[in-house]
Amino acid sequence: MNEEILFHEVQRSRQWWLWLLVVVVTAGAWYSFIGQIILGNAGGGQPAANLLIWIIWLLAGIVLPALFLVLRLDVTVRSDRIDIRYFPLFRRTYSRKEVLSAQARIYRPLADYGGWGVRWSPVNGWAYNPSGNAGVQLQLEGGKKLLIGSQRPNELQAAIEAMRAAGKGKGKQAGGRRKGKRK
């Protein structure tokens, strides 16, 4: 299948304070690892077990910064579906039939969803947004809601509306005869 791509956007986290937090946590993990494992200087009156230092170093010193370096939201609107990939965590696909409406909007990440990233709110549904406060609110089948964060929300909304409109046009042709040259 070679569906037409109507919109594509890749976003990464841009909050300086979040990156600062990652750097501080990573530096602390490396400091503890080098001090206790490499140099053999266990700090404090009750130093942590070497195994715990190894685990902290692997998770906070290696995995956490690596995750933040590769983490991205990749949104693609095709002629028949919306593909959302929060790499490397998950991928979701929403078919044309599932999307009832799309509305570009400004929202309050902390108040409406509790922050950025992959979030769920009992009132507002799911949100996928690595940064910013703009996105497209989708109304899905079954009364579900989904907010897709975007730096270009008006373009994303237009692409979703074009996808939905294309589906309505194809539904009319399905039962009828195809126009064109006969052989």
XYZ file of N, CA and C in Angstrom:
549
model
N 0.834 -1.184 0.000
C 0.000 0.000 0.000
C 0.878 1.246 0.000
N 0.520 2.164 -0.845
C 1.300 3.381 -0.958
C 0.388 4.578 -0.725
N 0.002 4.794 0.546
C -0.905 5.865 0.891
C -0.198 7.211 0.809
N -0.962 8.210 0.401
C -0.425 9.556 0.305
C -0.200 10.133 1.708
N 0.960 10.760 1.908
C 1.256 11.414 3.175
C 0.760 12.854 3.087
N -0.165 13.204 3.989
C -0.754 14.531 4.014
C -0.030 15.473 4.974
N 0.629 14.898 5.991
C 1.305 15.702 7.018
C 2.320 14.820 7.717
N 3.461 15.407 8.048
C 4.475 14.689 8.827
C 5.199 15.697 9.709
N 5.384 15.329 10.975
C 6.089 16.207 11.914
C 6.832 15.348 12.931
N 8.044 15.754 13.234
C 8.842 15.108 14.269
C 9.145 16.157 15.324
N 8.877 15.831 16.586
C 9.128 16.758 17.690
C 9.953 16.080 18.772
N 10.725 16.901 19.442
C 11.507 16.439 20.589
C 11.241 17.376 21.759
N 11.578 16.914 22.941
C 11.419 17.742 24.131
C 12.337 18.958 24.032
N 11.786 20.144 24.320
C 12.579 21.368 24.239
C 12.654 22.113 25.570
N 12.159 21.540 26.650
C 12.173 22.221 27.943
C 13.583 22.187 28.529
N 14.203 23.329 28.688
C 15.577 23.414 29.183
C 15.689 22.841 30.585
N 14.678 23.074 31.413
C 14.731 22.611 32.794
C 14.688 21.085 32.878
N 14.009 20.448 31.944
C 13.962 18.992 31.921
C 15.329 18.427 31.535
N 15.950 19.039 30.534
C 17.293 18.614 30.133
C 18.291 18.848 31.270
N 18.142 19.961 31.985
C 19.020 20.241 33.125
C 18.857 19.161 34.192
N 17.632 18.777 34.459
C 17.371 17.715 35.439
C 18.027 16.403 35.018
N 17.922 16.059 33.741
C 18.554 14.832 33.237
C 20.069 14.905 33.406
N 20.652 16.051 33.087
C 22.108 16.221 33.224
C 22.531 16.079 34.686
N 21.780 16.682 35.612
C 22.135 16.610 37.039
C 22.030 15.172 37.549
N 20.946 14.484 37.210
C 20.771 13.089 37.656
C 21.861 12.198 37.055
N 22.145 12.397 35.764
C 23.187 11.610 35.095
C 24.555 11.865 35.725
N 24.861 13.133 35.988
C 26.151 13.476 36.605
C 26.272 12.846 37.996
N 25.189 12.849 38.763
C 25.212 12.234 40.094
C 25.475 10.743 40.020
N 24.854 10.073 39.031
C 25.068 8.636 38.866
C 26.525 8.348 38.505
N 27.075 9.141 37.596
C 28.477 8.955 37.194
C 29.422 9.260 38.355
N 29.141 10.307 39.110
C 29.979 10.685 40.259
C 30.040 9.535 41.265
N 28.862 8.971 41.594
C 28.821 7.855 42.547
C 29.547 6.632 41.998
N 29.352 6.345 40.715
C 29.969 5.183 40.093
C 31.496 5.313 40.086
N 31.984 6.454 39.631
C 33.440 6.652 39.568
C 34.039 6.623 40.966
N 33.386 7.321 41.912
C 33.919 7.364 43.274
C 33.977 6.010 43.942
N 32.887 5.258 43.886
C 32.833 3.996 44.631
C 33.361 2.806 43.846
N 33.035 2.677 42.584
C 33.421 1.480 41.823
C 34.825 1.624 41.238
N 35.109 2.746 40.587
C 36.414 2.932 39.932
C 37.513 3.246 40.946
N 37.253 4.255 41.806
C 38.291 4.696 42.744
C 38.254 3.967 44.086
N 37.162 3.265 44.372
C 37.056 2.520 45.631
C 36.805 3.393 46.842
N 36.349 4.614 46.652
C 36.054 5.523 47.764
C 34.553 5.537 48.043
N 34.119 4.668 48.931
C 32.702 4.646 49.293
C 32.409 5.867 50.142
N 31.458 6.669 49.705
C 31.158 7.921 50.401
C 30.148 7.732 51.515
N 30.240 8.567 52.552
C 29.262 8.580 53.638
C 29.508 7.501 54.671
N 28.705 7.546 55.740
C 28.834 6.581 56.839
C 28.306 5.213 56.476
N 27.289 5.157 55.639
C 26.719 3.885 55.213
C 26.638 3.868 53.682
N 27.731 3.537 53.023
C 27.728 3.549 51.553
C 26.787 2.487 50.984
N 26.294 2.764 49.810
C 25.413 1.818 49.128
C 26.212 0.613 48.661
N 25.507 -0.491 48.507
C 26.150 -1.709 48.005
C 26.617 -1.468 46.572
N 27.716 -2.099 46.210
C 28.255 -1.931 44.857
C 27.223 -2.302 43.778
N 26.443 -3.349 44.030
C 25.422 -3.749 43.068
C 24.415 -2.615 42.848
N 24.016 -1.939 43.913
C 23.083 -0.827 43.798
C 23.706 0.326 43.009
N 24.963 0.606 43.242
C 25.654 1.662 42.489
C 25.699 1.311 41.005
N 25.966 0.046 40.685
C 25.962 -0.396 39.284
C 24.583 -0.192 38.644
N 23.541 -0.574 39.363
C 22.175 -0.452 38.838
C 21.821 1.020 38.618
N 22.120 1.860 39.591
C 21.840 3.296 39.461
C 22.624 3.874 38.291
N 23.876 3.499 38.174
C 24.703 4.010 37.072
C 24.137 3.586 35.721
N 23.739 2.309 35.600
C 23.186 1.836 34.329
C 21.887 2.561 33.972
N 20.994 2.696 34.960
C 19.697 3.313 34.683
C 19.783 4.829 34.534
N 20.380 5.503 35.530
C 20.413 6.967 35.531
C 21.596 7.539 34.758
N 22.667 6.775 34.640
C 23.859 7.278 33.968
C 23.951 6.920 32.497
N 23.277 5.852 32.093
C 23.336 5.401 30.701
C 21.953 5.428 30.039
N 20.980 4.691 30.602
C 19.664 4.546 29.965
C 18.906 5.871 29.914
N 18.836 6.603 31.015
C 18.084 7.864 31.051
C 18.572 8.883 30.016
N 19.869 9.204 29.987
C 20.284 10.179 28.967
C 20.127 9.652 27.538
N 20.361 8.348 27.344
C 20.186 7.773 26.001
C 18.725 7.881 25.572
N 17.811 7.603 26.493
C 16.389 7.705 26.189
C 16.026 9.138 25.799
N 16.504 10.111 26.543
C 16.180 11.504 26.232
C 16.800 11.969 24.921
N 17.909 11.375 24.539
C 18.518 11.742 23.260
C 17.739 11.208 22.064
N 17.109 10.039 22.208
C 16.403 9.442 21.068
C 14.888 9.643 21.117
N 14.339 10.044 22.261
C 12.899 10.196 22.425
C 12.352 11.266 21.492
N 11.307 10.893 20.727
C 10.698 11.850 19.806
C 9.265 11.432 19.497
N 8.455 12.425 19.171
C 7.083 12.187 18.733
C 7.055 12.361 17.230
N 6.638 11.318 16.539
C 6.584 11.300 15.075
C 5.116 11.122 14.678
N 4.523 12.153 14.069
C 3.123 12.116 13.671
C 3.039 12.163 12.149
N 2.343 11.182 11.572
C 2.143 11.135 10.128
C 0.661 10.948 9.855
N 0.107 11.864 9.070
C -1.280 11.720 8.628
C -1.222 11.233 7.194
N -1.825 10.080 6.961
C -1.895 9.496 5.622
C -3.335 9.614 5.127
N -3.553 9.237 3.910
C -4.886 9.375 3.329
C -5.922 8.481 4.007
N -5.480 7.470 4.770
C -6.432 6.569 5.408
C -6.265 6.405 6.915
N -5.240 7.059 7.508
C -5.005 6.861 8.939
C -4.036 7.910 9.493
N -3.959 7.920 10.824
C -2.971 8.733 11.529
C -2.037 7.773 12.245
N -0.742 7.896 11.986
C 0.266 7.097 12.680
C 0.965 7.995 13.688
N 0.967 7.559 14.948
C 1.646 8.295 16.008
C 2.677 7.364 16.603
N 3.913 7.795 16.597
C 4.982 6.987 17.175
C 5.732 7.840 18.183
N 5.732 7.389 19.423
C 6.537 8.044 20.457
C 7.754 7.142 20.622
N 8.747 7.359 19.756
C 9.915 6.495 19.667
C 10.796 6.684 20.890
N 11.280 5.649 21.503
C 11.170 4.224 21.210
C 10.105 3.517 22.051
N 9.148 4.254 22.580
C 8.211 3.675 23.535
C 7.038 2.926 22.910
N 6.350 3.525 21.955
C 5.190 2.853 21.389
C 4.793 3.467 20.066
N 3.851 2.794 19.415
C 3.279 3.256 18.153
C 1.774 3.012 18.216
N 1.001 4.011 17.768
C -0.454 3.894 17.700
C -0.912 4.309 16.309
N -1.949 3.654 15.841
C -2.550 3.997 14.558
C -4.040 4.205 14.774
N -4.545 5.288 14.217
C -5.967 5.602 14.282
C -6.494 5.651 12.849
N -7.458 4.796 12.560
C -8.009 4.757 11.211
C -8.898 5.969 10.971
N -9.142 6.231 9.725
C -10.004 7.341 9.326
C -11.370 7.237 10.005
N -11.904 6.016 10.096
C -13.231 5.795 10.684
C -13.280 6.137 12.169
N -12.160 5.974 12.880
C -12.136 6.230 14.318
C -12.180 7.709 14.668
N -11.739 8.576 13.750
C -11.619 10.005 14.027
C -12.908 10.707 13.628
N -13.626 11.239 14.625
C -14.895 11.917 14.368
C -14.707 13.408 14.096
N -13.721 14.039 14.775
C -13.454 15.462 14.550
C -12.039 15.794 15.004
N -11.565 16.949 14.526
C -10.221 17.436 14.884
C -10.299 18.945 15.036
N -9.719 19.458 16.123
C -9.750 20.890 16.372
C -8.392 21.352 16.906
N -7.741 22.272 16.179
C -6.490 22.864 16.675
C -6.813 23.675 17.916
N -5.937 23.605 18.909
C -6.197 24.352 20.143
C -4.923 24.615 20.932
N -5.018 25.602 21.791
C -3.994 25.882 22.792
C -4.521 25.274 24.091
N -3.658 24.651 24.841
C -4.099 24.046 26.099
C -3.057 24.301 27.175
N -3.369 23.897 28.401
C -2.470 24.070 29.544
C -1.910 22.699 29.928
N -0.669 22.403 29.522
C -0.127 21.060 29.756
C -0.188 20.611 31.218
N 0.208 21.480 32.140
C 0.222 21.081 33.551
C -1.186 20.947 34.117
N -2.039 21.920 33.859
C -3.390 21.900 34.427
C -4.274 20.843 33.763
N -4.163 20.689 32.441
C -5.062 19.786 31.720
C -4.610 18.330 31.741
N -3.284 18.090 31.757
C -2.781 16.716 31.662
C -1.704 16.365 32.689
N -1.280 17.314 33.477
C -0.242 17.032 34.463
C 1.165 17.107 33.905
N 1.346 17.688 32.727
C 2.684 17.856 32.166
C 2.770 17.465 30.709
N 3.995 17.182 30.279
C 4.280 16.838 28.890
C 4.608 15.355 28.786
N 4.689 14.882 27.569
C 4.999 13.474 27.329
C 3.737 12.720 26.986
N 3.678 11.474 27.405
C 2.491 10.651 27.221
C 1.697 10.767 28.513
N 0.524 11.383 28.425
C -0.263 11.668 29.626
C -1.707 11.232 29.442
N -2.349 10.926 30.570
C -3.753 10.588 30.550
C -4.470 11.355 31.647
N -5.620 11.861 31.308
C -6.459 12.581 32.257
C -7.859 11.980 32.173
N -8.518 11.741 33.320
C -9.865 11.179 33.269
C -10.859 12.111 32.561
N -10.604 13.400 32.595
C -11.494 14.367 31.957
C -11.126 14.585 30.490
N -9.825 14.703 30.191
C -9.362 15.098 28.858
C -8.860 13.953 27.986
N -8.756 12.755 28.518
C -8.264 11.624 27.735
C -6.747 11.630 27.614
N -6.247 11.040 26.536
C -4.803 10.911 26.309
C -4.234 12.153 25.646
N -2.972 12.422 25.940
C -2.223 13.485 25.271
C -0.830 12.959 24.962
N -0.369 13.239 23.741
C 0.994 12.931 23.332
C 1.612 14.258 22.941
N 2.499 14.780 23.789
C 3.078 16.084 23.520
C 4.437 16.214 24.201
N 5.514 16.280 23.435
C 6.838 16.398 24.036
C 7.159 17.797 24.551
N 6.508 18.834 24.012
C 6.776 20.202 24.463
C 5.695 21.138 23.931
N 5.679 22.329 24.466
C 4.749 23.344 23.982
C 3.364 23.231 24.581
N 2.450 24.055 24.059
C 1.087 24.083 24.573
C 0.053 24.117 23.444
N 0.448 23.705 22.249
C -0.463 23.693 21.107
C -0.605 22.278 20.595
N -1.766 21.998 20.019
C -1.989 20.679 19.475
C -3.319 20.589 18.785
N -3.707 19.375 18.462
C -4.988 19.110 17.830
C -5.743 18.120 18.711
N -6.939 18.532 19.117
C -7.803 17.693 19.935
C -8.654 16.832 19.012
N -8.521 15.517 19.140
C -9.329 14.597 18.351
C -10.482 14.080 19.193
N -11.619 13.968 18.576
C -12.764 13.286 19.165
C -12.824 11.947 18.448
N -12.711 10.856 19.202
C -12.667 9.527 18.616
C -13.966 8.777 18.874
N -14.124 7.680 18.156
C -15.282 6.817 18.378
C -15.361 6.424 19.842
N -16.564 6.220 20.331
C -16.738 5.775 21.708
C -16.573 6.886 22.722
N -16.563 8.141 22.292
C -16.430 9.267 23.213
C -15.017 9.504 23.714
N -14.037 8.817 23.146
C -12.648 8.993 23.584
C -12.072 10.277 23.014
N -11.114 10.852 23.757
C -10.429 12.065 23.329
C -8.938 11.795 23.241
N -8.281 12.490 22.320
C -6.837 12.386 22.154
C -6.302 13.738 21.722
N -5.307 14.239 22.438
C -4.637 15.473 22.047
C -3.271 15.108 21.476
N -3.006 15.563 20.255
C -1.701 15.366 19.628
C -0.992 16.710 19.645
N 0.097 16.811 20.379
C 0.860 18.043 20.411
C 1.488 18.320 19.056
N 1.573 19.597 18.696
C 2.145 19.950 17.405
C 2.669 21.380 17.435
N 3.759 21.601 16.731
C 4.272 22.954 16.541
C 3.559 23.614 15.357
N 2.786 22.809 14.614
C 2.030 23.298 13.448
C 0.594 22.780 13.531
N -0.138 23.175 14.584
C -1.464 22.587 14.816
C -2.475 22.860 13.703
N -2.432 24.019 13.082
C -3.397 24.315 12.013
C -3.167 23.421 10.799
N -1.901 23.164 10.464
C -1.583 22.262 9.355
C -2.008 20.828 9.676
N -1.778 20.422 10.920
C -2.166 19.071 11.335
C -3.685 18.919 11.260
N -4.426 19.898 11.754
C -5.881 19.846 11.687
C -6.351 19.763 10.231
N -5.783 20.585 9.369
C -6.177 20.576 7.947
C -5.910 19.212 7.309
N -4.785 18.596 7.644
C -4.454 17.278 7.087
C -5.443 16.220 7.577
N -5.810 16.278 8.851
C -6.770 15.308 9.393
C -8.136 15.508 8.742
N -8.528 16.750 8.557
C -9.806 17.023 7.881
C -9.772 16.530 6.428
N -8.631 16.692 5.758
C -8.490 16.191 4.382
C -8.569 14.665 4.362
N -7.966 14.017 5.344
C -8.037 12.561 5.449
C -9.488 12.121 5.628
N -10.203 12.778 6.505
C -11.607 12.432 6.753
C -12.452 12.675 5.508
N -12.212 13.791 4.813
C -12.968 14.115 3.602
C -12.690 13.096 2.502
N -11.461 12.637 2.391
C -11.103 11.637 1.378
C -11.867 10.349 1.632
N -12.081 10.022 2.881
C -12.826 8.814 3.223
C -14.279 8.907 2.827
N -14.852 10.088 2.965
C -16.254 10.277 2.580
C -16.417 10.131 1.075
N -15.450 10.646 0.321
C -15.496 10.535 -1.135
C -15.373 9.098 -1.602
N -14.515 8.305 -0.939
C -14.310 6.911 -1.336
C -15.523 6.062 -1.016
N -16.236 6.415 0.039
C -17.427 5.660 0.413
C -18.486 5.745 -0.671
N -18.594 6.862 -1.341
C -19.597 7.036 -2.390
C -19.238 6.239 -3.635
N -17.935 6.119 -3.923
C -17.506 5.405 -5.120
C -17.576 3.896 -4.950
N -17.509 3.427 -3.742
C -17.371 1.996 -3.511
C -18.490 1.185 -4.167
N -19.724 1.675 -4.109
C -20.813 0.891 -4.672
C -21.071 1.187 -6.139
N -20.515 2.262 -6.659
C -20.795 2.674 -8.033
C -19.742 2.197 -8.994
N -19.979 2.544 -10.258
C -19.027 2.168 -11.289
C -17.898 3.185 -11.338
N -16.777 2.711 -11.701
C -15.605 3.554 -11.807
C -15.592 4.254 -13.141
N -15.319 5.553 -13.119
C -15.246 6.296 -14.358
C -13.884 6.114 -14.990
N -13.863 6.117 -16.301
C -12.579 5.993 -16.996
C -12.769 5.313 -18.321
N -11.677 5.072 -18.995
C -11.739 4.433 -20.306
C -12.001 2.950 -20.166
N -12.824 2.457 -21.089
C -13.073 1.003 -21.111
C -12.226 0.395 -22.206
N -11.845 -0.839 -21.968
C -11.032 -1.540 -22.972
C -11.877 -2.485 -23.762
